[in-house]
């Protein structure tokens, strides 16, 4: 069992000062983040491909035990017929993601808020997602954002394939809290700029308890502070890590 807590990305100018020390070299920001967080969701891969050497350099910048989740290409998920995504899925996974090695956490497949649940098409898409790549086991997290996915059939499809349904702490998207995999993936989107740690102390206590509950039975947990008052997300992640450590 492990609980990884982090943020989305690591390059964000407003974090220079509140999170990164003044004068800290920008090229070493990932190294710094890796020393103070236990996970990062890589978002740039949603928009374009990276070189294998880039993934390898990211892995080298963070310590043992750190985990990256990798957001899958929008070209695989933003389409009318998901069943036609084979080429995009293969291209995304073949770009060098596995160069992250032991630091590779789940692959995040995010779907548009307008994408409705169509069982057969969605099942065909899930069948395109391999269990391994280059000999490395893969974990898949599914972030759906339309209410039509609040359907037992969707939960069954995810559970049959050991894929996690992303828990979204948001007023905009459905909250589906179903244990469909041997890990849990949560994206917290309510940080506030008027709170130094993004979430107040009581809220952080609740999330620490929730993370421990999700981890019962040996399930790994990946929890990322995303959106909301983005400038506060590193502080929120650090505060939660401290509570989990205690």
Short mmCIF file of C-alpha atoms in Angstrom, two decimals:
data_model
loop_
_atom_site.label_atom_id
_atom_site.label_comp_id
_atom_site.label_asym_id
_atom_site.label_seq_id
_atom_site.Cartn_x
_atom_site.Cartn_y
_atom_site.Cartn_z
CA UNK A 1 0.00 0.00 0.00
CA UNK A 2 1.18 3.52 -0.81
CA UNK A 3 -0.44 6.95 -0.93
CA UNK A 4 0.98 9.44 -3.43
CA UNK A 5 -0.01 13.08 -3.10
CA UNK A 6 0.88 15.80 -5.57
CA UNK A 7 -0.12 18.40 -8.13
CA UNK A 8 -0.68 18.77 -11.86
CA UNK A 9 2.58 19.62 -13.61
CA UNK A 10 5.49 21.48 -12.05
CA UNK A 11 6.08 24.49 -14.32
CA UNK A 12 3.87 27.40 -13.25
CA UNK A 13 5.21 30.91 -12.76
CA UNK A 14 3.02 31.83 -9.74
CA UNK A 15 4.57 28.90 -7.82
CA UNK A 16 7.94 30.69 -7.93
CA UNK A 17 8.08 32.24 -4.49
CA UNK A 18 5.16 30.53 -2.70
CA UNK A 19 6.52 27.04 -3.52
CA UNK A 20 9.85 27.26 -5.29
CA UNK A 21 12.38 29.38 -3.33
CA UNK A 22 13.27 32.76 -4.85
CA UNK A 23 16.12 32.33 -7.30
CA UNK A 24 15.71 28.54 -7.56
CA UNK A 25 16.84 27.45 -11.08
CA UNK A 26 13.84 26.73 -13.28
CA UNK A 27 15.54 23.71 -14.82
CA UNK A 28 15.67 22.12 -11.36
CA UNK A 29 12.04 22.74 -10.41
CA UNK A 30 11.05 19.11 -10.97
CA UNK A 31 13.90 18.00 -8.72
CA UNK A 32 12.63 20.37 -6.00
CA UNK A 33 9.04 19.20 -6.42
CA UNK A 34 10.19 15.61 -6.16
CA UNK A 35 11.78 16.34 -2.79
CA UNK A 36 8.62 17.92 -1.34
CA UNK A 37 5.79 15.93 -2.96
CA UNK A 38 5.22 12.24 -3.60
CA UNK A 39 3.56 12.44 -7.01
CA UNK A 40 2.92 14.61 -10.06
CA UNK A 41 0.32 14.34 -12.78
CA UNK A 42 2.02 15.08 -16.11
CA UNK A 43 -0.45 17.12 -18.16
CA UNK A 44 1.67 18.19 -21.15
CA UNK A 45 1.33 14.74 -22.71
CA UNK A 46 -2.38 15.47 -23.22
CA UNK A 47 -1.48 18.11 -25.80
CA UNK A 48 1.53 16.63 -27.56
CA UNK A 49 4.18 13.92 -27.66
CA UNK A 50 7.46 13.87 -25.76
CA UNK A 51 10.78 12.25 -26.56
CA UNK A 52 11.79 9.03 -24.79
CA UNK A 53 14.84 10.85 -23.40
CA UNK A 54 12.54 13.42 -21.81
CA UNK A 55 10.65 10.77 -19.86
CA UNK A 56 13.96 9.25 -18.77
CA UNK A 57 15.24 12.62 -17.54
CA UNK A 58 12.06 13.18 -15.55
CA UNK A 59 12.49 9.81 -13.86
CA UNK A 60 16.07 10.65 -12.95
CA UNK A 61 15.03 13.96 -11.35
CA UNK A 62 12.85 12.44 -8.61
CA UNK A 63 13.61 10.03 -5.75
CA UNK A 64 12.71 6.38 -5.34
CA UNK A 65 9.07 5.97 -4.31
CA UNK A 66 7.90 9.01 -6.27
CA UNK A 67 5.21 8.39 -8.90
CA UNK A 68 4.16 10.18 -12.06
CA UNK A 69 0.74 9.76 -13.55
CA UNK A 70 0.63 10.52 -17.27
CA UNK A 71 -2.34 12.18 -18.93
CA UNK A 72 -3.10 10.41 -22.19
CA UNK A 73 -3.31 12.17 -25.54
CA UNK A 74 -6.51 14.07 -26.29
CA UNK A 75 -6.39 12.55 -29.78
CA UNK A 76 -7.25 9.19 -28.19
CA UNK A 77 -10.18 10.37 -26.08
CA UNK A 78 -11.70 13.41 -27.82
CA UNK A 79 -13.46 11.65 -30.68
CA UNK A 80 -16.98 10.69 -31.67
CA UNK A 81 -16.24 6.97 -31.93
CA UNK A 82 -13.85 5.82 -29.23
CA UNK A 83 -13.57 2.42 -30.88
CA UNK A 84 -11.57 4.09 -33.67
CA UNK A 85 -8.81 5.26 -31.32
CA UNK A 86 -6.43 2.30 -31.71
CA UNK A 87 -3.80 4.23 -33.65
CA UNK A 88 -3.81 7.17 -31.23
CA UNK A 89 -3.61 4.90 -28.19
CA UNK A 90 -0.66 3.00 -29.68
CA UNK A 91 1.16 6.19 -30.67
CA UNK A 92 0.73 7.68 -27.19
CA UNK A 93 1.99 4.59 -25.36
CA UNK A 94 4.89 4.07 -27.80
CA UNK A 95 6.37 7.57 -27.38
CA UNK A 96 8.50 6.54 -24.40
CA UNK A 97 6.16 6.61 -21.40
CA UNK A 98 7.74 3.44 -20.06
CA UNK A 99 11.10 5.21 -19.75
CA UNK A 100 9.68 6.44 -16.43
CA UNK A 101 10.26 2.87 -15.23
CA UNK A 102 9.36 2.20 -11.60
CA UNK A 103 8.26 5.82 -11.23
CA UNK A 104 5.37 5.34 -13.66
CA UNK A 105 2.01 5.47 -11.95
CA UNK A 106 -1.38 5.32 -13.70
CA UNK A 107 -2.22 6.51 -17.18
CA UNK A 108 -5.04 9.07 -16.95
CA UNK A 109 -7.62 8.91 -19.76
CA UNK A 110 -9.72 12.07 -19.59
CA UNK A 111 -12.94 12.43 -21.58
CA UNK A 112 -14.72 15.63 -22.56
CA UNK A 113 -17.60 16.81 -20.41
CA UNK A 114 -19.88 16.43 -23.45
CA UNK A 115 -18.93 12.77 -23.96
CA UNK A 116 -21.88 10.55 -23.06
CA UNK A 117 -21.70 6.93 -21.99
CA UNK A 118 -22.38 4.54 -24.84
CA UNK A 119 -21.69 1.09 -23.48
CA UNK A 120 -20.55 -0.80 -26.56
CA UNK A 121 -18.34 1.99 -27.88
CA UNK A 122 -16.79 2.61 -24.48
CA UNK A 123 -16.19 -1.10 -23.92
CA UNK A 124 -14.43 -1.26 -27.29
CA UNK A 125 -12.20 1.63 -26.26
CA UNK A 126 -11.27 0.02 -22.94
CA UNK A 127 -10.32 -3.12 -24.82
CA UNK A 128 -7.69 -1.03 -26.67
CA UNK A 129 -5.85 -0.23 -23.43
CA UNK A 130 -3.11 -2.83 -22.86
CA UNK A 131 -2.16 -4.36 -19.54
CA UNK A 132 1.54 -3.95 -20.32
CA UNK A 133 3.82 -1.85 -22.50
CA UNK A 134 7.44 -2.78 -23.21
CA UNK A 135 7.14 -5.42 -20.48
CA UNK A 136 6.04 -2.85 -17.86
CA UNK A 137 2.61 -3.30 -16.18
CA UNK A 138 0.19 -0.46 -16.85
CA UNK A 139 -2.58 0.96 -14.70
CA UNK A 140 -5.42 2.91 -16.28
CA UNK A 141 -7.57 5.62 -14.66
CA UNK A 142 -10.75 6.80 -16.36
CA UNK A 143 -11.89 10.40 -15.86
CA UNK A 144 -15.42 10.75 -17.16
CA UNK A 145 -17.25 14.05 -16.82
CA UNK A 146 -20.80 13.47 -18.00
CA UNK A 147 -23.64 12.37 -15.71
CA UNK A 148 -24.57 9.54 -18.07
CA UNK A 149 -21.56 7.62 -16.68
CA UNK A 150 -23.34 7.28 -13.33
CA UNK A 151 -24.43 3.91 -14.61
CA UNK A 152 -23.83 0.44 -13.12
CA UNK A 153 -22.81 -0.80 -16.57
CA UNK A 154 -19.91 1.66 -16.65
CA UNK A 155 -18.80 0.62 -13.17
CA UNK A 156 -18.92 -3.03 -14.24
CA UNK A 157 -16.84 -2.35 -17.36
CA UNK A 158 -14.14 -0.65 -15.28
CA UNK A 159 -14.16 -3.34 -12.60
CA UNK A 160 -13.90 -6.18 -15.13
CA UNK A 161 -10.67 -4.61 -16.43
CA UNK A 162 -9.19 -3.45 -13.10
CA UNK A 163 -9.38 0.20 -14.20
CA UNK A 164 -10.00 2.97 -11.69
CA UNK A 165 -12.80 5.49 -12.09
CA UNK A 166 -11.37 8.88 -11.15
CA UNK A 167 -12.98 10.44 -8.08
CA UNK A 168 -13.54 14.12 -8.92
CA UNK A 169 -13.98 16.51 -6.01
CA UNK A 170 -15.80 19.14 -8.06
CA UNK A 171 -19.23 20.73 -8.45
CA UNK A 172 -18.96 20.46 -12.23
CA UNK A 173 -18.42 16.73 -12.70
CA UNK A 174 -20.04 13.55 -11.33
CA UNK A 175 -18.60 12.08 -8.13
CA UNK A 176 -18.27 8.34 -8.64
CA UNK A 177 -16.72 6.64 -5.63
CA UNK A 178 -16.56 2.98 -6.63
CA UNK A 179 -13.64 0.60 -5.91
CA UNK A 180 -13.15 -0.81 -9.41
CA UNK A 181 -9.38 -1.41 -9.33
CA UNK A 182 -6.45 -2.24 -7.06
CA UNK A 183 -5.77 1.50 -6.80
CA UNK A 184 -7.72 4.73 -6.33
CA UNK A 185 -7.22 7.95 -8.30
CA UNK A 186 -8.62 11.25 -7.01
CA UNK A 187 -8.45 14.79 -8.39
CA UNK A 188 -9.25 17.51 -5.82
CA UNK A 189 -10.42 20.76 -7.40
CA UNK A 190 -11.62 23.01 -4.56
CA UNK A 191 -8.48 24.79 -3.30
CA UNK A 192 -9.10 28.39 -2.21
CA UNK A 193 -6.74 31.33 -2.61
CA UNK A 194 -7.82 32.88 0.71
CA UNK A 195 -6.56 29.78 2.59
CA UNK A 196 -2.77 29.51 2.79
CA UNK A 197 -2.87 25.74 2.42
CA UNK A 198 -5.65 25.78 -0.18
CA UNK A 199 -7.89 23.65 2.02
CA UNK A 200 -8.50 24.47 5.67
CA UNK A 201 -7.29 22.19 8.43
CA UNK A 202 -10.60 20.36 8.89
CA UNK A 203 -10.87 19.65 5.18
CA UNK A 204 -7.31 18.32 5.09
CA UNK A 205 -8.09 16.06 8.06
CA UNK A 206 -11.09 14.69 6.15
CA UNK A 207 -8.99 14.02 3.06
CA UNK A 208 -6.29 12.33 5.13
CA UNK A 209 -8.94 10.02 6.58
CA UNK A 210 -10.44 9.42 3.14
CA UNK A 211 -7.05 8.56 1.67
CA UNK A 212 -6.42 6.06 4.46
CA UNK A 213 -9.88 4.55 3.96
CA UNK A 214 -9.24 4.14 0.23
CA UNK A 215 -5.92 2.49 1.04
CA UNK A 216 -7.52 -0.20 3.21
CA UNK A 217 -6.79 -3.70 1.99
CA UNK A 218 -3.54 -2.71 0.29
CA UNK A 219 -4.98 -0.45 -2.42
CA UNK A 220 -2.57 2.21 -3.70
CA UNK A 221 -3.89 5.79 -3.73
CA UNK A 222 -3.01 8.64 -6.10
CA UNK A 223 -4.38 12.00 -5.00
CA UNK A 224 -3.70 15.21 -6.91
CA UNK A 225 -4.66 18.80 -6.19
CA UNK A 226 -5.80 20.12 -9.56
CA UNK A 227 -7.41 23.41 -10.64
CA UNK A 228 -9.22 25.51 -8.04
CA UNK A 229 -6.82 28.17 -6.75
CA UNK A 230 -3.85 26.63 -8.57
CA UNK A 231 -1.30 28.80 -6.77
CA UNK A 232 -2.25 27.07 -3.50
CA UNK A 233 -2.10 23.47 -4.73
CA UNK A 234 1.54 22.73 -3.76
CA UNK A 235 0.86 23.96 -0.23
CA UNK A 236 -2.27 21.82 -0.06
CA UNK A 237 -0.36 18.75 -1.19
CA UNK A 238 2.44 19.35 1.32
CA UNK A 239 -0.04 19.88 4.15
CA UNK A 240 -1.83 16.62 3.33
CA UNK A 241 1.46 14.73 3.09
CA UNK A 242 2.35 16.02 6.56
CA UNK A 243 -0.98 14.86 7.98
CA UNK A 244 -0.62 11.42 6.41
CA UNK A 245 2.89 11.16 7.79
CA UNK A 246 1.69 11.89 11.28
#
